[in-house]
Short mmCIF file of C-alpha atoms in Angstrom, two decimals:
data_model
loop_
_atom_site.label_atom_id
_atom_site.label_comp_id
_atom_site.label_asym_id
_atom_site.label_seq_id
_atom_site.Cartn_x
_atom_site.Cartn_y
_atom_site.Cartn_z
CA MET S 22 -11.37 25.17 -28.08
CA SER S 23 -12.34 21.67 -29.41
CA SER S 24 -15.81 20.48 -29.21
CA PRO S 25 -17.17 17.91 -27.00
CA THR S 26 -17.18 14.67 -29.56
CA THR S 27 -13.55 15.56 -30.29
CA SER S 28 -11.96 16.52 -26.89
CA ARG S 29 -9.54 13.88 -25.15
CA ARG S 30 -8.17 15.52 -22.46
CA VAL S 31 -8.40 13.69 -19.24
CA ALA S 32 -6.84 14.17 -15.49
CA LEU S 33 -6.52 11.07 -12.96
CA LEU S 34 -6.50 12.34 -9.30
CA THR S 35 -5.86 9.15 -7.40
CA LEU S 36 -6.86 8.63 -3.42
CA GLY S 37 -6.08 5.88 -1.09
CA CYS S 38 -2.87 3.15 -1.04
CA ALA S 39 -0.01 2.47 -3.20
CA ARG S 40 -2.11 -0.27 -5.19
CA ASN S 41 -4.32 2.80 -5.84
CA GLU S 42 -1.12 4.46 -7.42
CA VAL S 43 -0.28 1.37 -9.45
CA ASP S 44 -4.04 1.15 -10.45
CA SER S 45 -3.96 4.62 -11.91
CA GLU S 46 -0.55 4.43 -13.59
CA GLU S 47 -2.16 1.28 -15.57
CA LEU S 48 -5.24 3.28 -16.27
CA ALA S 49 -3.29 6.35 -17.45
CA GLY S 50 -1.40 3.77 -19.70
CA ARG S 51 -4.55 2.43 -21.12
CA LEU S 52 -6.04 6.08 -21.74
CA ALA S 53 -2.83 7.16 -23.52
CA ASP S 54 -2.82 3.95 -25.87
CA GLY S 55 -6.60 4.84 -26.59
CA GLY S 56 -5.68 8.45 -27.93
CA TRP S 57 -6.47 10.43 -24.07
CA GLN S 58 -4.13 13.18 -23.30
CA LEU S 59 -3.52 13.48 -20.12
CA VAL S 60 -3.36 16.95 -17.94
CA ASP S 61 -3.89 18.13 -14.51
CA ALA S 62 -7.13 18.69 -13.07
CA ASP S 63 -7.12 22.50 -13.24
CA ASP S 64 -6.09 22.33 -16.91
CA ALA S 65 -9.38 22.31 -18.52
CA ALA S 66 -9.74 18.67 -18.35
CA ASP S 67 -12.60 17.40 -20.09
CA VAL S 68 -13.13 14.31 -17.94
CA VAL S 69 -11.42 13.96 -14.40
CA VAL S 70 -11.35 10.42 -13.31
CA VAL S 71 -11.37 9.87 -9.37
CA ASN S 72 -9.33 6.80 -8.43
CA THR S 73 -11.72 6.37 -5.13
CA CYS S 74 -10.76 4.60 -1.81
CA GLY S 75 -13.23 2.72 0.36
CA PHE S 76 -11.42 1.43 2.96
CA VAL S 77 -12.66 3.29 5.81
CA GLU S 78 -15.15 5.92 6.55
CA SER S 79 -12.35 8.79 6.64
CA ALA S 80 -11.40 7.76 2.97
CA LYS S 81 -14.84 7.14 1.99
CA LYS S 82 -15.40 10.96 2.56
CA ASP S 83 -12.19 12.07 1.36
CA SER S 84 -13.43 10.36 -2.04
CA VAL S 85 -16.51 12.06 -1.99
CA ASP S 86 -15.12 15.69 -1.34
CA THR S 87 -12.84 15.15 -4.25
CA LEU S 88 -15.77 14.08 -6.40
CA LEU S 89 -17.69 17.35 -5.45
CA ALA S 90 -14.64 19.63 -6.17
CA ALA S 91 -13.90 17.64 -9.54
CA SER S 92 -17.49 18.74 -10.37
CA ASP S 93 -17.00 22.40 -9.43
CA THR S 94 -14.39 22.62 -12.31
CA GLY S 95 -16.81 22.01 -14.77
CA ALA S 96 -15.77 18.75 -16.00
CA LYS S 97 -16.97 15.59 -16.62
CA VAL S 98 -16.73 13.53 -13.68
CA VAL S 99 -15.76 9.80 -13.45
CA ALA S 100 -15.61 7.57 -10.50
CA VAL S 101 -13.56 4.33 -10.59
CA GLY S 102 -11.34 2.51 -8.28
CA CYS S 103 -12.52 0.86 -4.80
CA MET S 104 -15.42 3.12 -3.52
CA ALA S 105 -17.00 2.94 -6.94
CA GLU S 106 -16.37 -1.02 -7.21
CA ARG S 107 -18.15 -1.56 -3.33
CA TYR S 108 -20.76 0.67 -3.77
CA GLY S 109 -21.67 1.22 -7.63
CA ALA S 110 -24.80 2.15 -8.17
CA GLU S 111 -25.48 3.21 -4.50
CA LEU S 112 -22.73 5.38 -4.69
CA ALA S 113 -23.94 6.88 -7.95
CA GLU S 114 -27.67 7.41 -7.05
CA SER S 115 -26.17 9.37 -3.75
CA MET S 116 -23.63 11.60 -6.05
CA PRO S 117 -25.18 13.12 -9.31
CA GLU S 118 -22.29 15.02 -9.57
CA ALA S 119 -20.68 12.04 -11.24
CA ASP S 120 -21.41 11.36 -14.77
CA ALA S 121 -20.52 7.44 -14.04
CA VAL S 122 -19.56 4.91 -11.55
CA LEU S 123 -17.44 2.79 -13.24
CA GLY S 124 -16.20 -0.95 -11.93
CA PHE S 125 -12.66 -2.73 -12.17
CA ASP S 126 -14.33 -4.83 -15.22
CA HIS S 127 -14.95 -1.38 -16.89
CA TYR S 128 -10.73 -0.76 -17.01
CA PRO S 129 -9.74 -2.75 -20.38
CA ASP S 130 -12.32 -0.15 -22.20
CA LEU S 131 -12.10 2.99 -20.35
CA ALA S 132 -10.74 5.00 -22.96
CA GLU S 133 -13.97 4.03 -24.48
CA ARG S 134 -16.62 4.52 -21.65
CA LEU S 135 -14.48 8.29 -21.17
CA GLY S 136 -15.49 8.93 -24.98
CA ASP S 137 -19.05 8.08 -24.07
CA VAL S 138 -19.20 10.37 -20.90
CA VAL S 139 -17.74 13.37 -23.13
CA SER S 140 -20.40 12.61 -25.80
CA GLY S 141 -23.50 12.69 -23.31
CA HIS S 142 -24.37 8.96 -23.17
CA LYS S 143 -25.08 7.34 -20.09
CA ILE S 144 -23.29 4.69 -18.95
CA GLU S 145 -25.11 2.13 -16.54
CA SER S 146 -23.74 2.26 -13.40
CA HIS S 147 -21.60 -0.87 -11.89
CA VAL S 148 -23.72 -3.09 -9.77
CA PRO S 149 -21.52 -4.78 -7.14
CA VAL S 150 -20.68 -8.04 -6.41
CA ASP S 151 -18.93 -9.96 -3.97
CA ARG S 152 -15.67 -10.65 -6.05
CA ARG S 153 -14.60 -13.71 -4.46
CA THR S 154 -17.24 -15.26 -6.14
CA LEU S 155 -15.61 -14.38 -9.62
CA LEU S 156 -12.90 -16.19 -9.57
CA PRO S 157 -12.28 -20.05 -9.05
CA ILE S 158 -12.12 -21.19 -5.39
CA THR S 159 -9.04 -23.43 -5.79
CA PRO S 160 -6.09 -20.63 -6.05
CA VAL S 161 -4.50 -22.52 -8.96
CA GLU S 162 -7.15 -22.43 -11.42
CA ARG S 163 -7.33 -18.68 -11.02
CA GLN S 164 -4.42 -18.06 -13.22
CA GLU S 165 -6.65 -19.54 -15.79
CA SER S 166 -9.23 -17.03 -15.90
CA ASP S 167 -10.12 -13.90 -17.83
CA ARG S 168 -11.91 -11.37 -15.11
CA GLN S 169 -10.15 -8.42 -14.76
CA VAL S 170 -7.77 -7.84 -12.07
CA PRO S 171 -6.69 -3.92 -11.49
CA GLY S 172 -2.99 -3.60 -11.50
CA HIS S 173 -2.20 -6.78 -13.75
CA GLY S 174 -2.18 -4.93 -17.13
CA TRP S 175 1.30 -5.58 -18.12
CA GLY S 176 1.77 -7.51 -21.35
CA PRO S 177 3.48 -7.32 -24.66
CA ARG S 178 2.51 -3.76 -25.00
CA THR S 179 3.32 -1.35 -22.19
CA LEU S 180 0.09 -0.46 -20.44
CA ARG S 181 1.36 1.83 -17.55
CA LYS S 182 2.44 4.96 -17.55
CA ARG S 183 4.44 6.81 -14.58
CA LEU S 184 2.32 9.64 -13.23
CA ASP S 185 5.50 11.53 -11.32
CA ASP S 186 9.05 11.41 -11.48
CA SER S 187 9.81 9.89 -8.13
CA PRO S 188 12.74 7.52 -7.89
CA VAL S 189 10.23 5.18 -6.16
CA ALA S 190 7.82 3.29 -7.32
CA ALA S 191 4.90 0.81 -6.21
CA LEU S 192 4.99 -2.40 -8.33
CA LYS S 193 2.04 -4.66 -7.57
CA ILE S 194 2.94 -7.99 -7.29
CA ALA S 195 -0.52 -9.60 -6.27
CA SER S 196 -4.40 -8.74 -5.83
CA GLY S 197 -7.20 -9.64 -3.46
CA CYS S 198 -7.11 -11.62 -0.27
CA ASP S 199 -8.44 -14.80 0.71
CA ARG S 200 -8.18 -14.44 4.62
CA ARG S 201 -11.25 -13.53 6.16
CA CYS S 202 -10.50 -11.29 8.90
CA SER S 203 -13.98 -9.93 10.88
CA PHE S 204 -13.20 -6.17 10.68
CA CYS S 205 -11.72 -6.13 6.85
CA ALA S 206 -14.23 -5.57 3.47
CA ILE S 207 -10.84 -5.55 1.08
CA PRO S 208 -11.90 -9.15 -0.08
CA SER S 209 -14.97 -8.58 -0.69
CA PHE S 210 -14.46 -5.62 -3.38
CA ARG S 211 -10.78 -6.74 -4.44
CA GLY S 212 -11.76 -10.28 -4.64
CA ALA S 213 -9.83 -13.31 -3.74
CA PHE S 214 -5.91 -13.96 -3.85
CA VAL S 215 -4.18 -13.96 -7.49
CA SER S 216 -0.28 -13.83 -8.25
CA ARG S 217 1.19 -12.09 -10.72
CA HIS S 218 3.62 -14.23 -12.85
CA PRO S 219 7.41 -13.64 -11.89
CA ASP S 220 8.52 -12.92 -14.98
CA GLU S 221 6.11 -10.20 -15.70
CA ILE S 222 6.83 -8.51 -12.29
CA VAL S 223 10.78 -8.77 -13.52
CA ALA S 224 9.66 -7.37 -16.65
CA GLU S 225 7.71 -4.48 -15.30
CA ALA S 226 10.58 -3.70 -12.84
CA ALA S 227 13.02 -3.61 -15.31
CA TRP S 228 10.80 -1.02 -17.54
CA LEU S 229 10.33 0.85 -13.91
CA ALA S 230 14.05 0.95 -13.55
CA GLU S 231 14.36 2.81 -17.02
CA GLN S 232 11.80 5.25 -16.07
CA GLY S 233 14.06 6.16 -13.06
CA ALA S 234 12.69 4.31 -10.35
CA ARG S 235 15.73 3.30 -8.32
CA GLU S 236 13.33 1.70 -5.07
CA LEU S 237 10.87 -0.90 -6.13
CA PHE S 238 7.93 -0.77 -3.64
CA LEU S 239 6.52 -4.30 -3.48
CA VAL S 240 2.34 -3.94 -2.91
CA SER S 241 -0.63 -6.05 -2.90
CA GLU S 242 -3.19 -7.13 -0.18
CA ASN S 243 -1.04 -9.96 1.38
CA SER S 244 2.48 -10.26 0.18
CA THR S 245 3.21 -13.37 2.24
CA SER S 246 0.45 -15.18 0.25
CA TYR S 247 2.43 -14.59 -3.06
CA GLY S 248 2.84 -17.72 -5.32
CA LYS S 249 0.68 -19.85 -3.60
CA ASP S 250 -1.40 -20.14 -6.99
CA LEU S 251 1.80 -20.57 -9.11
CA PRO S 252 3.55 -23.83 -9.91
CA ARG S 253 5.84 -24.86 -7.26
CA GLU S 254 9.04 -24.42 -9.37
CA LEU S 255 8.29 -20.75 -9.63
CA GLY S 256 8.28 -20.30 -5.73
CA GLY S 257 7.11 -17.54 -3.92
CA LEU S 258 8.92 -13.78 -2.41
CA GLU S 259 11.85 -16.20 -1.15
CA ARG S 260 12.45 -16.24 -5.12
CA LEU S 261 11.23 -13.14 -6.31
CA LEU S 262 13.17 -10.89 -4.21
CA PRO S 263 16.61 -11.70 -5.45
CA ARG S 264 15.61 -11.49 -8.98
CA LEU S 265 14.34 -8.03 -8.68
CA ALA S 266 16.76 -7.22 -6.52
CA ALA S 267 19.18 -7.93 -9.57
CA VAL S 268 17.49 -5.88 -12.20
CA PRO S 269 20.04 -3.47 -13.56
CA GLY S 270 19.28 0.30 -12.04
CA VAL S 271 17.75 -1.10 -9.33
CA ASP S 272 19.07 -0.49 -5.94
CA ARG S 273 16.41 -0.99 -3.12
CA VAL S 274 13.59 -3.66 -3.31
CA ARG S 275 10.68 -3.39 -0.22
CA VAL S 276 7.97 -5.66 0.68
CA SER S 277 5.05 -4.44 2.09
CA TYR S 278 2.28 -5.86 3.99
CA LEU S 279 3.17 -9.16 5.59
CA GLN S 280 1.16 -11.34 8.20
CA PRO S 281 2.73 -12.61 11.04
CA ALA S 282 0.96 -16.17 10.82
CA GLU S 283 2.44 -16.47 7.08
CA THR S 284 5.74 -15.16 7.86
CA LYS S 285 8.43 -18.18 7.65
CA PRO S 286 11.75 -18.21 8.94
CA THR S 287 13.04 -18.59 5.36
CA LEU S 288 10.92 -15.50 4.36
CA VAL S 289 12.46 -13.36 7.30
CA LYS S 290 15.83 -14.78 6.21
CA VAL S 291 15.69 -13.62 2.37
CA ILE S 292 14.59 -10.19 3.43
CA ALA S 293 17.27 -9.74 6.34
CA THR S 294 20.26 -10.77 4.20
CA THR S 295 19.65 -10.33 0.71
CA GLU S 296 22.00 -7.55 -0.96
CA GLY S 297 19.40 -4.76 -2.24
CA VAL S 298 16.21 -6.05 -0.46
CA ALA S 299 15.39 -3.23 2.21
CA ASP S 300 15.81 -5.03 5.74
CA TYR S 301 12.47 -3.60 6.27
CA PHE S 302 9.43 -5.84 7.87
CA ASP S 303 5.54 -4.18 7.51
CA MET S 304 4.53 -6.63 9.74
CA SER S 305 0.20 -6.74 10.27
CA PHE S 306 0.26 -7.39 13.76
CA GLN S 307 -3.29 -5.60 14.55
CA HIS S 308 -3.47 -6.49 18.10
CA SER S 309 -1.61 -9.18 20.29
CA ALA S 310 -4.11 -10.14 22.89
CA GLU S 311 -5.16 -13.75 21.86
CA PRO S 312 -9.22 -13.33 22.61
CA VAL S 313 -9.09 -10.21 20.60
CA LEU S 314 -7.05 -11.85 17.75
CA ARG S 315 -9.31 -14.55 17.72
CA ARG S 316 -12.46 -12.41 17.28
CA MET S 317 -10.53 -10.65 14.45
CA ARG S 318 -10.46 -14.19 12.74
CA ARG S 319 -6.36 -14.09 13.33
CA PHE S 320 -4.07 -15.90 14.84
CA GLY S 321 -0.80 -15.24 17.06
CA SER S 322 -0.09 -14.06 20.71
CA THR S 323 2.28 -11.53 22.52
CA ASP S 324 4.79 -13.85 22.94
CA SER S 325 4.76 -15.61 19.31
CA PHE S 326 4.63 -11.98 17.98
CA LEU S 327 7.57 -11.06 19.88
CA GLY S 328 9.28 -14.35 18.85
CA LEU S 329 9.06 -13.41 15.43
CA VAL S 330 10.49 -9.75 15.86
CA GLU S 331 13.47 -11.19 18.16
CA GLN S 332 13.68 -13.48 14.75
CA ILE S 333 14.02 -10.29 12.42
CA ARG S 334 16.46 -8.87 14.76
CA SER S 335 18.52 -12.00 15.27
CA PHE S 336 19.31 -11.67 11.47
CA ALA S 337 19.10 -8.16 10.92
CA PRO S 338 19.30 -6.06 14.12
CA ARG S 339 19.27 -2.64 12.98
CA ALA S 340 16.01 -3.84 10.80
CA GLY S 341 12.96 -1.61 10.48
CA ILE S 342 9.88 -3.26 11.57
CA ARG S 343 6.28 -1.14 11.33
CA SER S 344 2.85 -2.17 11.91
CA ASN S 345 -1.00 -0.96 12.56
CA VAL S 346 -2.92 -1.83 15.56
CA ILE S 347 -6.71 -1.66 16.26
CA VAL S 348 -7.95 -0.84 19.59
CA GLY S 349 -11.47 -0.78 20.74
CA PHE S 350 -12.31 -4.08 18.67
CA PRO S 351 -15.72 -5.42 20.13
CA GLY S 352 -14.94 -7.02 23.33
CA GLU S 353 -11.93 -5.80 24.16
CA THR S 354 -11.16 -5.48 27.97
CA ASP S 355 -9.12 -3.94 29.90
CA GLU S 356 -6.44 -6.65 30.42
CA ASP S 357 -6.61 -7.25 26.35
CA LEU S 358 -5.32 -3.97 26.22
CA ALA S 359 -2.48 -4.61 28.74
CA GLU S 360 -1.32 -7.31 26.68
CA LEU S 361 -1.07 -4.90 23.75
CA GLU S 362 0.94 -2.30 25.83
CA ARG S 363 2.88 -5.49 26.88
CA PHE S 364 3.73 -6.39 23.47
CA LEU S 365 4.45 -2.72 21.93
CA THR S 366 6.99 -2.17 25.07
CA GLY S 367 8.51 -5.40 24.18
CA ALA S 368 8.97 -4.82 20.45
CA ARG S 369 10.14 -1.27 20.28
CA LEU S 370 8.77 -1.26 16.57
CA ASP S 371 10.03 1.49 14.58
CA ALA S 372 6.39 3.06 13.29
CA VAL S 373 2.91 2.33 14.58
CA GLY S 374 -0.25 3.32 13.39
CA VAL S 375 -2.83 3.26 16.05
CA PHE S 376 -6.66 3.42 14.90
CA GLY S 377 -9.73 3.10 16.73
CA TYR S 378 -12.53 0.25 15.61
CA SER S 379 -15.57 1.17 13.49
CA ASP S 380 -17.92 -0.80 11.91
CA GLU S 381 -17.13 -1.64 8.64
CA ASP S 382 -20.60 -2.30 5.90
CA GLY S 383 -21.04 -5.79 5.50
CA THR S 384 -17.94 -7.26 7.91
CA GLU S 385 -18.49 -9.86 10.62
CA ALA S 386 -17.37 -7.45 12.99
CA GLU S 387 -20.29 -5.24 12.14
CA SER S 388 -22.85 -7.68 13.95
CA LEU S 389 -20.33 -8.76 16.85
CA PRO S 390 -21.61 -8.15 20.53
CA GLY S 391 -19.42 -6.29 23.09
CA LYS S 392 -19.46 -2.87 21.12
CA LEU S 393 -17.05 -0.28 23.01
CA ASP S 394 -18.39 3.21 23.73
CA ALA S 395 -17.07 5.73 21.26
CA ASP S 396 -15.90 7.73 23.94
CA LEU S 397 -13.76 4.85 25.57
CA ILE S 398 -12.59 4.20 22.26
CA ALA S 399 -10.95 7.59 21.86
CA GLU S 400 -9.49 7.12 24.90
CA ARG S 401 -7.91 4.11 24.29
CA VAL S 402 -6.82 5.26 21.07
CA ALA S 403 -5.24 8.42 22.98
CA LYS S 404 -3.29 6.40 25.18
CA MET S 405 -1.94 3.84 22.74
CA SER S 406 -0.64 6.92 20.97
CA VAL S 407 1.45 8.70 23.43
CA LEU S 408 2.86 5.01 24.36
CA VAL S 409 3.73 4.40 20.90
CA GLU S 410 5.11 8.05 20.19
CA GLU S 411 7.40 7.80 23.08
CA LEU S 412 8.47 3.87 22.15
CA THR S 413 9.04 5.26 18.44
CA THR S 414 10.71 8.12 19.46
CA GLN S 415 13.25 6.18 21.74
CA ARG S 416 13.69 3.86 18.72
CA ALA S 417 14.79 6.49 16.29
CA GLU S 418 17.02 8.13 19.34
CA ASP S 419 18.88 4.69 19.32
CA ARG S 420 20.04 5.06 15.22
CA ILE S 421 21.98 7.94 16.36
CA GLY S 422 25.28 7.44 15.16
CA ASP S 423 24.52 4.70 12.73
CA GLU S 424 25.54 5.04 9.00
CA VAL S 425 22.17 4.75 7.10
CA VAL S 426 21.88 5.12 3.00
CA VAL S 427 19.04 7.57 2.30
CA LEU S 428 17.03 7.66 -1.15
CA VAL S 429 16.59 11.32 -1.60
CA GLU S 430 13.13 11.93 -2.66
CA HIS S 431 13.15 16.17 -2.55
CA ALA S 432 14.34 19.26 -1.50
CA GLU S 433 13.47 21.58 1.06
CA ASP S 434 12.53 25.22 0.33
CA ASP S 435 16.16 26.69 1.02
CA GLU S 436 17.34 23.73 -1.11
CA SER S 437 20.52 23.24 1.64
CA ASP S 438 18.81 20.53 2.85
CA CYS S 439 17.10 17.15 1.13
CA VAL S 440 14.74 14.99 2.29
CA GLY S 441 14.87 10.63 1.77
CA ARG S 442 14.56 7.68 3.26
CA ALA S 443 16.68 5.30 4.78
CA ALA S 444 16.15 1.24 4.62
CA HIS S 445 13.78 0.86 7.61
CA GLN S 446 11.71 4.02 6.44
CA ALA S 447 8.65 3.51 3.63
CA PRO S 448 7.25 6.37 1.68
CA GLU S 449 4.35 8.09 3.47
CA VAL S 450 3.64 5.89 6.51
CA ASP S 451 6.94 5.65 8.47
CA GLY S 452 9.68 8.75 9.27
CA GLU S 453 11.88 10.17 7.28
CA CYS S 454 15.56 11.50 6.73
CA VAL S 455 16.81 15.14 6.74
CA LEU S 456 20.28 15.68 4.96
CA LEU S 457 22.18 18.73 6.13
CA ASP S 458 24.22 20.85 3.97
CA ALA S 459 23.36 18.96 1.22
CA GLU S 460 23.85 21.21 -1.92
CA GLY S 461 24.68 19.50 -4.88
CA ILE S 462 22.83 16.30 -3.75
CA ALA S 463 20.11 15.98 -6.70
CA VAL S 464 16.63 13.79 -6.04
CA GLY S 465 17.45 10.29 -7.05
CA GLU S 466 20.64 9.91 -5.41
CA LEU S 467 21.60 7.50 -2.79
CA VAL S 468 23.62 9.02 -0.07
CA ARG S 469 25.49 7.26 2.44
CA GLY S 470 25.39 9.52 5.76
CA VAL S 471 25.69 9.01 9.88
CA VAL S 472 22.70 9.84 12.10
CA GLU S 473 23.33 12.97 14.01
CA ASP S 474 19.97 13.32 15.48
CA SER S 475 16.43 12.58 15.42
CA GLU S 476 13.16 14.47 15.50
CA GLY S 477 10.38 12.23 16.97
CA VAL S 478 10.68 9.39 14.30
CA ASP S 479 12.66 11.42 11.80
CA LEU S 480 16.36 11.41 11.53
CA VAL S 481 19.12 14.05 10.96
CA VAL S 482 21.60 12.80 8.91
CA ARG S 483 25.19 14.26 7.95
CA PRO S 484 26.23 13.18 3.95
CA LEU S 485 29.66 11.20 3.82
CA GLU S 486 29.18 10.46 -0.08
CA VAL S 487 27.02 10.13 -2.97
CA LEU S 488 26.48 6.29 -4.34
CA PRO S 489 27.40 5.51 -7.98
CA ARG S 490 23.82 3.97 -9.07
CA GLY S 491 24.36 0.15 -8.97
CA THR S 492 26.28 0.37 -5.74
CA ARG S 493 23.05 0.31 -3.36
#
């Protein structure tokens, strides 16, 4: 066994969203470039790096549990990611099991910092600051900043390493957010909004295709803002999406996290009608009652949101539309809840996540009056969840008889069936397609099939043909 001063075996564990997955693959590239060997956490790693999530209480608990489990392996443990960035020294003090708590600004030198940890040198814990203050107020001036932005590490030398062989790859198009939603703490630790240059994104897309990715899942904190800080001639999503869809080897491009108030008709049309771009709309509605939206510091209404849904379906009647909603927000009345119910019933979305409100450290909503009792919030979550299950099940049933193109992602245990996703289904958050009698169909293939049945939001599909690469 190598000595502590020369050992260079590191494991990466990732929690949270697809944005964190991109960051982990960037870190993996940096560590490999710095001479570290990437191994599984249970494969005698010298250091376990945990890319934490700090979004909501349950995610924080998962992060803490993962750090504790990593410590039990006997390896050195280093916390990075959103929870580490958000709490820094406070997390380090409460978790002596972590040998270091490092923020985003440590990422460029992470290989060296892990060497310090293995050698027994103590590293000062990250001290959190509001990352919105680290970049210029004017968005166009942010492009000149040399401030470290996770997931933007692409350059002349590749600084990303795939951590799995999935035919789907997340691709970060921007980081941070300039919105001030009263319930959300993300901008304070992810920072102000910064777009990546489109040429850089397209180059990374081509590299991902070479690594076997057939679907690119575009991620950011707010995709509708993409390009606002770039020169006008470079354009926004409307210009970027066709370029990505034209990358050789890429068969499907999917956009995540669109803000309804910023979604223009031109963007709707591009997503709904561009060949190779999934007609899929991940809309961050959050609620539909105007009084609640105003307290959330958001814009819109039931009628305006229903109008947006109608606009989407005028271009693509079978488009997938999904969202999350928060119930039990401070001051929410029975009338507000009824308005949300009216929206959900009218919109007939394909997938909806229902979340009960809870206070988040440092947010405006934490100090709002009109807090609801926890039991009442739970009751409202249960009520909306039942409604959503009924509506999304009906929406899936409506697809019986449709033809769909399924990207196969894994085989079932008996290998006679396999599982993938159609254009209206995003990774992890939506339903999936089960392909029947799929002998000979491999992971990573695109299959045209017909929907024979549904089970909740999942579809049961009979394969018709395997599509050659590049035919979509």
